[in-house]
Short mmCIF file of C-alpha atoms and ligand atoms in Angstrom, two decimals:
data_model
loop_
_atom_site.label_atom_id
_atom_site.label_comp_id
_atom_site.label_asym_id
_atom_site.label_seq_id
_atom_site.Cartn_x
_atom_site.Cartn_y
_atom_site.Cartn_z
CA MET N 198 1.93 18.37 -16.67
CA LYS N 199 -1.21 16.30 -17.66
CA ILE N 200 -1.03 12.57 -16.38
CA ASP N 201 -3.42 9.80 -16.68
CA VAL N 202 -3.14 7.24 -14.01
CA PHE N 203 -4.92 4.05 -14.71
CA CYS N 204 -5.86 1.92 -11.87
CA HIS N 205 -7.93 -1.48 -12.30
CA LYS N 206 -9.35 -3.09 -9.22
CA VAL N 207 -8.50 -6.60 -8.92
CA ASP N 208 -10.16 -7.25 -5.36
CA ASN N 209 -10.19 -5.71 -1.88
CA TYR N 210 -8.73 -2.25 -1.42
CA GLY N 211 -5.16 -2.59 -2.22
CA ASP N 212 -5.00 -1.72 -5.88
CA ILE N 213 -7.18 1.53 -5.42
CA GLY N 214 -5.56 2.24 -2.22
CA PHE N 215 -2.34 2.47 -3.92
CA ALA N 216 -3.51 4.33 -6.84
CA TRP N 217 -5.31 6.86 -4.60
CA ARG N 218 -2.27 7.35 -2.46
CA LEU N 219 -0.04 7.93 -5.54
CA VAL N 220 -2.27 10.61 -7.11
CA LYS N 221 -2.78 12.48 -3.97
CA SER N 222 0.94 12.54 -3.42
CA ILE N 223 1.83 13.51 -6.87
CA ALA N 224 -1.09 16.23 -6.66
CA SER N 225 0.25 17.52 -3.17
CA LEU N 226 4.07 17.77 -4.44
CA SER N 227 4.07 21.63 -4.73
CA ASN N 228 0.59 22.73 -3.85
CA PRO N 229 -0.69 25.20 -4.63
CA PRO N 230 -0.57 25.44 -7.52
CA SER N 231 0.62 21.96 -8.60
CA PRO N 232 2.28 21.75 -11.80
CA TYR N 233 0.63 18.42 -12.34
CA PHE N 234 -2.89 17.96 -13.49
CA ILE N 235 -4.00 14.27 -12.72
CA ARG N 236 -6.76 12.41 -14.11
CA LEU N 237 -7.42 9.14 -12.05
CA ILE N 238 -9.12 6.34 -14.29
CA CYS N 239 -10.78 4.02 -11.97
CA ASN N 240 -14.32 2.76 -11.58
CA GLU N 241 -14.38 2.45 -7.92
CA GLN N 242 -15.87 5.90 -6.62
CA LYS N 243 -17.36 4.08 -3.68
CA LEU N 244 -14.03 2.52 -2.53
CA LEU N 245 -12.35 5.84 -3.02
CA ASP N 246 -14.87 7.40 -0.73
CA ASP N 247 -14.36 4.67 1.77
CA LEU N 248 -10.53 5.50 1.67
CA SER N 249 -11.24 9.21 2.11
CA GLY N 250 -13.67 8.99 5.07
CA GLY N 251 -16.98 8.43 3.76
CA PRO N 252 -19.51 9.45 0.99
CA GLY N 253 -18.32 12.60 -1.10
CA GLN N 254 -15.06 12.82 0.47
CA ALA N 255 -12.97 11.60 -2.39
CA SER N 256 -14.44 14.37 -4.82
CA ALA N 257 -13.98 16.94 -2.08
CA ILE N 258 -10.29 15.89 -1.76
CA ALA N 259 -9.97 15.73 -5.63
CA LYS N 260 -11.29 19.22 -5.96
CA ILE N 261 -8.72 20.69 -3.53
CA LEU N 262 -5.93 18.85 -5.19
CA ASN N 263 -7.11 19.35 -8.76
CA ILE N 264 -7.41 15.67 -9.40
CA GLU N 265 -9.92 14.53 -12.07
CA ILE N 266 -11.67 11.16 -11.37
CA VAL N 267 -13.11 9.48 -14.28
CA THR N 268 -14.23 6.16 -15.23
CA TRP N 269 -12.73 3.74 -17.80
CA GLN N 270 -15.58 4.33 -20.02
CA GLU N 271 -15.19 8.26 -19.78
CA CYS N 272 -11.48 8.41 -20.67
CA LEU N 273 -12.04 6.70 -23.97
CA PRO N 274 -11.69 9.31 -27.03
CA SER N 275 -14.75 10.46 -28.24
CA ASP N 276 -13.66 9.81 -31.79
CA ASP N 277 -11.22 7.20 -32.95
CA ASP N 278 -10.23 9.27 -35.94
CA LEU N 279 -9.08 12.30 -34.09
CA PRO N 280 -6.32 13.90 -35.77
CA SER N 281 -2.87 13.32 -34.00
CA ASN N 282 -2.41 16.98 -33.49
CA SER N 283 -5.69 17.31 -31.46
CA ASN N 284 -4.41 18.03 -27.95
CA SER N 285 -7.81 18.37 -26.17
CA ASP N 286 -7.78 15.12 -24.32
CA ILE N 287 -4.08 13.95 -24.94
CA PRO N 288 -2.09 13.40 -21.51
CA GLU N 289 1.80 14.08 -21.31
CA ALA N 290 2.34 10.80 -19.53
CA VAL N 291 0.50 7.78 -18.61
CA ILE N 292 0.98 5.63 -15.64
CA ALA N 293 -0.75 2.12 -15.50
CA CYS N 294 -0.81 1.04 -11.89
CA PHE N 295 0.03 -2.65 -11.24
CA SER N 296 0.75 -2.85 -15.01
CA CYS N 297 -2.74 -2.92 -15.55
CA THR N 298 -3.95 -3.34 -19.42
CA LEU N 299 -5.14 -0.29 -21.06
CA PRO N 300 -8.24 0.03 -23.01
CA THR N 301 -7.34 -0.72 -26.62
CA ARG N 302 -9.16 2.48 -28.04
CA TYR N 303 -7.14 4.53 -25.63
CA GLU N 304 -4.08 2.76 -26.59
CA LYS N 305 -4.60 3.51 -30.37
CA HIS N 306 -5.39 7.10 -29.67
CA ILE N 307 -2.13 7.59 -27.52
CA ALA N 308 -0.11 5.76 -30.15
CA LYS N 309 -0.75 8.73 -32.34
CA HIS N 310 1.49 10.84 -30.05
CA PRO N 311 4.81 8.61 -29.94
CA ASN N 312 6.40 10.96 -27.38
CA ILE N 313 4.01 10.25 -24.71
CA PRO N 314 5.57 8.02 -22.14
CA VAL N 315 3.54 5.02 -20.93
CA ILE N 316 4.90 3.64 -17.55
CA ASN N 317 3.97 0.20 -16.33
CA LEU N 318 4.13 0.88 -12.46
CA GLU N 319 4.57 -2.77 -11.09
CA TYR N 320 3.87 -4.45 -7.87
CA LEU N 321 6.57 -3.95 -4.94
CA SER N 322 8.78 -6.87 -4.48
CA SER N 323 12.06 -7.11 -2.53
CA GLU N 324 13.61 -10.03 -5.07
CA PRO N 325 16.69 -9.09 -6.48
CA TRP N 326 15.71 -9.28 -9.97
CA THR N 327 13.61 -6.23 -9.95
CA ALA N 328 16.65 -3.94 -9.86
CA SER N 329 17.68 -5.10 -13.28
CA HIS N 330 14.21 -4.81 -14.71
CA HIS N 331 13.60 -1.48 -13.27
CA LYS N 332 13.21 1.36 -15.97
CA ILE N 333 13.50 -0.93 -18.78
CA SER N 334 11.85 -0.43 -22.06
CA SER N 335 9.12 -2.86 -23.41
CA LEU N 336 8.68 -3.76 -27.03
CA PRO N 337 6.23 -1.76 -28.97
CA THR N 338 2.78 -2.80 -27.91
CA GLN N 339 0.11 -4.16 -30.31
CA ASN N 340 -1.70 -1.05 -30.45
CA GLY N 341 1.30 0.75 -31.37
CA ILE N 342 2.72 2.43 -28.22
CA SER N 343 6.32 2.68 -28.68
CA LYS N 344 7.47 4.46 -25.42
CA LYS N 345 6.65 2.11 -22.63
CA SER N 346 8.71 1.18 -19.77
CA TYR N 347 8.54 -0.86 -16.48
CA PHE N 348 8.99 0.77 -13.04
CA PHE N 349 9.56 -1.24 -9.91
CA PRO N 350 8.97 0.12 -6.60
CA GLY N 351 11.51 -1.46 -3.95
CA PHE N 352 13.64 -1.06 -1.05
CA THR N 353 17.06 -0.19 -2.79
CA GLU N 354 18.58 2.82 -4.56
CA GLN N 355 18.36 0.49 -7.70
CA THR N 356 14.75 0.66 -7.71
CA GLY N 357 11.71 2.87 -7.46
CA LYS N 358 11.43 2.96 -3.62
CA LEU N 359 8.30 3.48 -1.69
CA ILE N 360 5.53 6.04 -1.53
CA GLN N 361 6.45 8.02 1.70
CA GLY N 362 3.41 10.22 2.39
CA ASP N 363 2.86 12.29 5.28
CA LEU N 364 4.84 10.93 8.41
CA THR N 365 4.16 13.81 10.45
CA HIS N 366 0.54 12.88 10.70
CA MET N 367 1.33 9.38 11.45
CA HIS N 368 3.92 9.97 14.27
CA ASN N 369 3.05 13.30 15.66
CA SER N 370 -0.67 13.78 15.62
CA PRO N 371 -1.57 13.68 19.23
CA LYS N 372 -5.39 14.07 18.34
CA ILE N 373 -7.55 10.97 18.01
CA PRO N 374 -9.22 10.93 14.79
CA ILE N 375 -12.99 11.51 15.19
CA ALA N 376 -13.86 8.14 13.46
CA LEU N 377 -11.91 6.18 15.96
CA GLU N 378 -12.98 8.43 19.08
CA SER N 379 -15.59 5.78 20.40
CA ALA N 380 -13.40 2.87 19.83
CA TRP N 381 -10.48 4.53 21.64
CA GLN N 382 -12.72 5.08 24.65
CA ASN N 383 -12.59 1.39 25.31
CA LEU N 384 -8.72 1.18 25.22
CA ARG N 385 -6.88 0.51 28.60
CA PRO N 386 -3.91 2.75 29.34
CA GLY N 387 -0.59 0.90 29.37
CA ILE N 388 -1.98 -2.17 27.71
CA LYS N 389 -0.23 -3.36 24.54
CA ARG N 390 -2.49 -3.06 21.39
CA VAL N 391 -2.37 -5.43 18.56
CA LEU N 392 -3.93 -4.18 15.22
CA ILE N 393 -5.30 -6.95 12.95
CA PHE N 394 -5.90 -6.29 9.15
CA SER N 395 -5.45 -9.50 7.64
CA TYR N 396 -7.40 -12.05 5.32
CA ASN N 397 -9.80 -14.52 6.41
CA GLN N 398 -7.39 -17.35 6.43
CA VAL N 399 -5.73 -20.17 8.60
CA PRO N 400 -2.52 -18.05 9.45
CA LEU N 401 -4.72 -15.52 11.32
CA ALA N 402 -6.54 -18.44 13.50
CA SER N 403 -3.24 -19.87 14.59
CA LEU N 404 -2.05 -16.37 15.48
CA LEU N 405 -5.26 -15.66 17.34
CA ASP N 406 -4.81 -19.02 19.24
CA GLY N 407 -1.20 -18.01 20.07
CA LEU N 408 -2.23 -14.58 21.24
CA TYR N 409 -5.11 -16.36 23.40
CA THR N 410 -2.52 -18.28 25.50
CA LEU N 411 -0.71 -15.04 26.71
CA LYS N 412 -1.19 -14.12 30.23
CA GLU N 413 -0.69 -10.54 29.82
CA PRO N 414 -3.59 -8.14 29.04
CA LEU N 415 -4.07 -7.20 25.40
CA ASP N 416 -6.36 -4.85 23.54
CA LEU N 417 -6.87 -6.37 20.05
CA LEU N 418 -8.06 -3.89 17.47
CA ILE N 419 -9.80 -5.60 14.49
CA CYS N 420 -10.14 -3.81 11.16
CA SER N 421 -13.38 -3.71 9.24
CA GLY N 422 -14.24 -6.45 7.09
CA GLN N 423 -12.50 -9.89 6.59
CA ALA N 424 -10.44 -9.48 9.60
CA GLN N 425 -13.76 -8.76 11.92
CA ALA N 426 -15.39 -11.99 10.13
CA ALA N 427 -12.17 -14.01 10.83
CA VAL N 428 -12.20 -13.13 14.43
CA HIS N 429 -15.83 -13.74 14.74
CA ASN N 430 -15.47 -17.37 13.28
CA TRP N 431 -12.47 -18.09 15.51
CA ALA N 432 -14.20 -16.76 18.66
CA GLU N 433 -17.29 -19.11 17.86
CA LEU N 434 -14.85 -22.11 17.95
CA SER N 435 -13.08 -21.04 21.11
CA PRO N 436 -14.02 -22.78 24.23
CA SER N 437 -13.81 -19.92 26.76
CA LYS N 438 -12.88 -16.24 26.90
CA ASN N 439 -9.41 -14.88 27.85
CA GLU N 440 -10.55 -12.32 30.48
CA ALA N 441 -7.29 -10.28 30.24
CA HIS N 442 -7.99 -9.65 26.31
CA GLN N 443 -10.31 -7.20 24.79
CA TYR N 444 -11.39 -7.43 20.99
CA ILE N 445 -12.58 -3.91 19.82
CA ASN N 446 -14.07 -3.74 16.23
CA LEU N 447 -12.89 -0.84 14.39
CA PRO N 448 -14.98 1.11 11.69
CA PHE N 449 -13.44 1.35 8.21
CA VAL N 450 -11.61 4.67 8.55
CA SER N 451 -9.90 6.92 5.98
CA GLN N 452 -6.33 6.30 4.63
CA ASN N 453 -4.98 8.95 7.02
CA ASP N 454 -6.54 7.56 9.91
CA PHE N 455 -5.35 4.13 9.10
CA ASP N 456 -2.00 5.32 8.90
CA TRP N 457 -2.26 6.96 12.29
CA LEU N 458 -3.73 3.63 13.79
CA LEU N 459 -0.57 1.68 12.64
CA ALA N 460 1.57 3.99 14.48
CA GLN N 461 -0.40 3.83 17.76
CA SER N 462 -0.13 -0.17 18.08
CA ASP N 463 2.52 -2.20 19.47
CA LEU N 464 2.18 -4.92 16.66
CA ASN N 465 0.38 -4.65 13.58
CA VAL N 466 -0.69 -7.63 11.39
CA VAL N 467 -1.10 -6.30 7.66
CA ARG N 468 -1.79 -7.79 4.29
CA GLY N 469 -1.58 -6.46 0.94
CA GLU N 470 1.11 -4.12 -0.64
CA ASP N 471 -0.16 -0.82 0.91
CA SER N 472 -0.55 -1.70 4.51
CA PHE N 473 2.65 -3.58 4.25
CA VAL N 474 4.43 -0.49 3.38
CA ARG N 475 2.55 1.93 5.94
CA ALA N 476 3.30 -0.69 8.69
CA GLN N 477 6.99 -0.09 7.99
CA TRP N 478 6.75 3.62 7.77
CA ALA N 479 4.91 3.45 11.29
CA GLY N 480 8.06 2.09 12.65
CA LYS N 481 6.36 -0.69 14.66
CA PRO N 482 7.03 -4.35 14.39
CA PHE N 483 4.54 -6.27 11.98
CA ILE N 484 3.60 -9.70 10.68
CA TRP N 485 2.77 -9.70 6.86
CA HIS N 486 -0.11 -11.88 6.05
CA ILE N 487 0.86 -11.61 2.33
CA TYR N 488 -1.78 -11.62 -0.37
CA PRO N 489 -1.57 -15.41 -1.55
CA GLN N 490 -0.78 -15.91 -5.25
CA GLU N 491 -0.71 -19.18 -7.36
CA ASP N 492 2.27 -21.24 -7.37
CA LEU N 493 3.17 -19.90 -4.07
CA VAL N 494 5.16 -17.01 -5.53
CA HIS N 495 4.11 -14.92 -2.55
CA ILE N 496 6.39 -17.11 -0.33
CA ASP N 497 9.37 -16.17 -2.47
CA LYS N 498 8.39 -12.70 -2.04
CA LEU N 499 7.81 -12.81 1.58
CA ASN N 500 11.47 -14.45 2.07
CA ALA N 501 13.05 -12.03 -0.31
CA PHE N 502 11.66 -9.16 1.95
CA LEU N 503 12.58 -11.16 5.19
CA ASN N 504 16.27 -11.51 3.85
CA LEU N 505 16.28 -7.76 3.59
CA TYR N 506 14.49 -6.64 6.52
CA THR N 507 16.93 -8.77 8.62
CA ALA N 508 19.99 -8.47 6.79
CA ASN N 509 21.90 -6.46 9.59
CA SER N 510 19.84 -7.62 12.69
CA SER N 511 21.11 -9.97 15.57
CA HIS N 512 20.43 -13.51 15.61
CA SER N 513 17.55 -13.26 18.01
CA VAL N 514 15.82 -10.61 16.15
CA THR N 515 16.19 -12.31 12.92
CA GLY N 516 14.66 -15.70 14.53
CA ALA N 517 11.76 -13.88 16.13
CA VAL N 518 10.94 -12.01 13.07
CA GLN N 519 11.09 -15.09 10.90
CA ASN N 520 8.93 -17.02 13.18
CA ALA N 521 6.36 -14.45 13.55
CA MET N 522 6.07 -13.81 9.84
CA HIS N 523 6.17 -17.59 9.18
CA GLY N 524 3.19 -18.13 11.58
CA GLU N 525 5.40 -20.09 14.11
CA LYS N 526 4.29 -20.75 17.80
CA ILE N 527 3.94 -17.39 19.55
CA SER N 528 6.22 -18.70 22.37
CA LEU N 529 9.15 -18.58 19.79
CA TRP N 530 8.83 -14.73 19.27
CA TRP N 531 6.37 -12.84 21.65
CA LYS N 532 9.23 -12.62 24.12
CA ASN N 533 11.22 -10.67 21.59
CA LEU N 534 8.61 -7.88 21.00
CA ASP N 535 10.67 -5.14 22.50
CA GLU N 536 13.68 -6.14 20.35
CA MET N 537 11.43 -6.63 17.05
CA THR N 538 10.25 -2.98 18.08
CA THR N 539 13.64 -1.25 18.24
CA HIS N 540 14.38 -3.24 14.83
CA ALA N 541 11.34 -1.75 13.54
CA GLN N 542 12.37 1.76 14.26
CA GLU N 543 16.18 1.25 12.90
CA TRP N 544 14.39 -0.07 9.79
CA LEU N 545 12.26 3.06 9.67
CA ASN N 546 15.43 5.17 9.94
CA PHE N 547 17.01 3.21 7.03
CA LEU N 548 13.87 3.96 5.08
CA LYS N 549 14.18 7.60 5.94
CA ILE N 550 17.58 7.65 4.73
CA LEU N 551 16.75 5.97 1.29
CA HIS N 552 14.17 8.45 0.86
CA LYS N 553 15.98 11.49 1.82
CA ASN N 554 16.37 12.65 -1.69
CA GLY N 555 12.94 11.71 -2.66
CA ASP N 556 10.30 8.95 -2.65
CA LEU N 557 8.59 6.74 -5.39
CA VAL N 558 6.60 9.68 -6.44
CA THR N 559 9.83 12.10 -7.13
CA GLU N 560 11.49 9.01 -8.59
CA LEU N 561 8.51 8.20 -10.90
CA LEU N 562 8.15 11.85 -12.13
CA GLU N 563 11.86 12.20 -12.82
CA PHE N 564 11.63 9.08 -14.98
CA ILE N 565 8.76 10.51 -16.81
CA GLN N 566 10.72 13.64 -17.49
CA GLU N 567 13.71 11.73 -18.76
CA GLN N 568 11.43 9.77 -21.00
CA GLN N 569 10.00 12.75 -22.44
CA LYS N 570 13.26 13.99 -23.41
CA THR N 571 14.27 10.71 -25.39
CA SER N 572 13.10 10.51 -28.86
O1 TRH R 294 -7.06 -4.69 0.69
P1 TRH R 294 -5.72 -5.52 0.29
O2 TRH R 294 -5.94 -6.87 0.63
O3 TRH R 294 -5.46 -5.26 -1.23
C1 TRH R 294 -4.77 -5.98 -2.20
C2 TRH R 294 -5.60 -6.44 -3.40
O4 TRH R 294 -5.99 -7.59 -2.96
C3 TRH R 294 -4.73 -6.47 -4.59
O5 TRH R 294 -5.46 -7.17 -5.53
C4 TRH R 294 -3.36 -7.03 -4.39
O6 TRH R 294 -2.76 -6.54 -5.56
C5 TRH R 294 -2.75 -6.40 -3.21
O7 TRH R 294 -3.42 -6.47 -2.14
C6 TRH R 294 -1.37 -7.04 -2.90
O8 TRH R 294 -4.45 -4.78 1.05
P2 TRH R 294 -3.70 -3.43 1.19
O9 TRH R 294 -2.72 -3.42 -0.18
O10 TRH R 294 -2.95 -3.46 2.26
O11 TRH R 294 -4.72 -2.30 1.00
C7 TRH R 294 -5.58 -1.85 1.97
C8 TRH R 294 -5.77 -0.52 1.83
O12 TRH R 294 -6.90 -0.09 2.56
C9 TRH R 294 -4.63 0.48 2.32
O13 TRH R 294 -4.65 1.49 1.34
C10 TRH R 294 -5.03 0.81 3.68
C11 TRH R 294 -6.60 0.94 3.42
N1 TRH R 294 -7.49 1.00 4.60
C12 TRH R 294 -8.07 2.04 5.04
O14 TRH R 294 -7.90 3.16 4.63
N2 TRH R 294 -8.95 2.13 6.13
C13 TRH R 294 -9.12 1.04 6.72
O15 TRH R 294 -9.95 0.93 7.85
C14 TRH R 294 -8.51 -0.04 6.49
C15 TRH R 294 -8.75 -1.46 7.23
C16 TRH R 294 -7.73 -0.23 5.20
#
């Protein structure tokens, strides 16, 4: 089946990171040979390479998995007046990641084939309303697309679930990835590791202040980019060093290596949608420095997730998780880290059960097939 997957980068790595994970997962479903031929339409070859381990790596992976990567310009039909029975560049389904708007000329072209389902793949949210919006059809678009629906990822059977990916690599790969060998040499055995991948914002400074006050030794692994800049700025303002703490700057690593890193840490600080999901698959406690949105809607999102995440946990775990995620003083939650770890493992087990019959990728493909059958 030919599927066009559109990704429009808003900022950072999250949009493209999710889309890349999605197309790799679809293309690896029953490989080789995969019954899916995916075209990833995105303008970010450099970022794809970053997420794949360096220059040329994205095309190497794409070649193995039979994924075609094209730009938004390249996906446009060469001739607006192509007859509707010309199938040369016609996909059998279209996925718009994060509901990005498709190019008008492309939409008009696809509209000539009313049976092609177009799926708006939405942002992840734990808010209860997503269940009632999952898989609903949209009105025909201005450019004539009639079979368009919404697909919501989520944490329940009533939603589209999460991308699961390769958990074996995450949890059971004893080998230190080459890109991390040099950083790993600095780690001290038996010392707790805190991985920091967050935005350059105030909650990080207060968390760093809190960690700084801890007497116990810590190895802090700081991800490339904004997190390193933030830690650097924070350190400039700090009066002295905590001799028991070590700050280790990490290189930007591939998504596979990033997943592995999350599973190696005792606490992960993560930020957008993709690292937030991977932190849960890592089965380790985490703090979600959620992507800030206008009108503070991200706070509703965070609270909805916390309600779900702590629904069945003890009073002390709920309190500790809430305090950690809401940036409260470290004295209010650090002492509960062991309990938070047990809880993260229980949550991982819950996710495994939820996904035992398939993850977001299988749900999405099944939905596409259902849509193709409806007239
Ligand atoms: O990068 P993010 O902040 O991305 C986003 C975008 O801003 C987006 O517009 C918004 O919609 C979304 O957040 C909510 O965070 P995220 O989603 O966690 O994505 C980071 C990606 O980068 C993820 O796929 C993991 C990857 N990554 C690596 O592969 N290697 C690394 O070394 C690091 C630090 C990250």
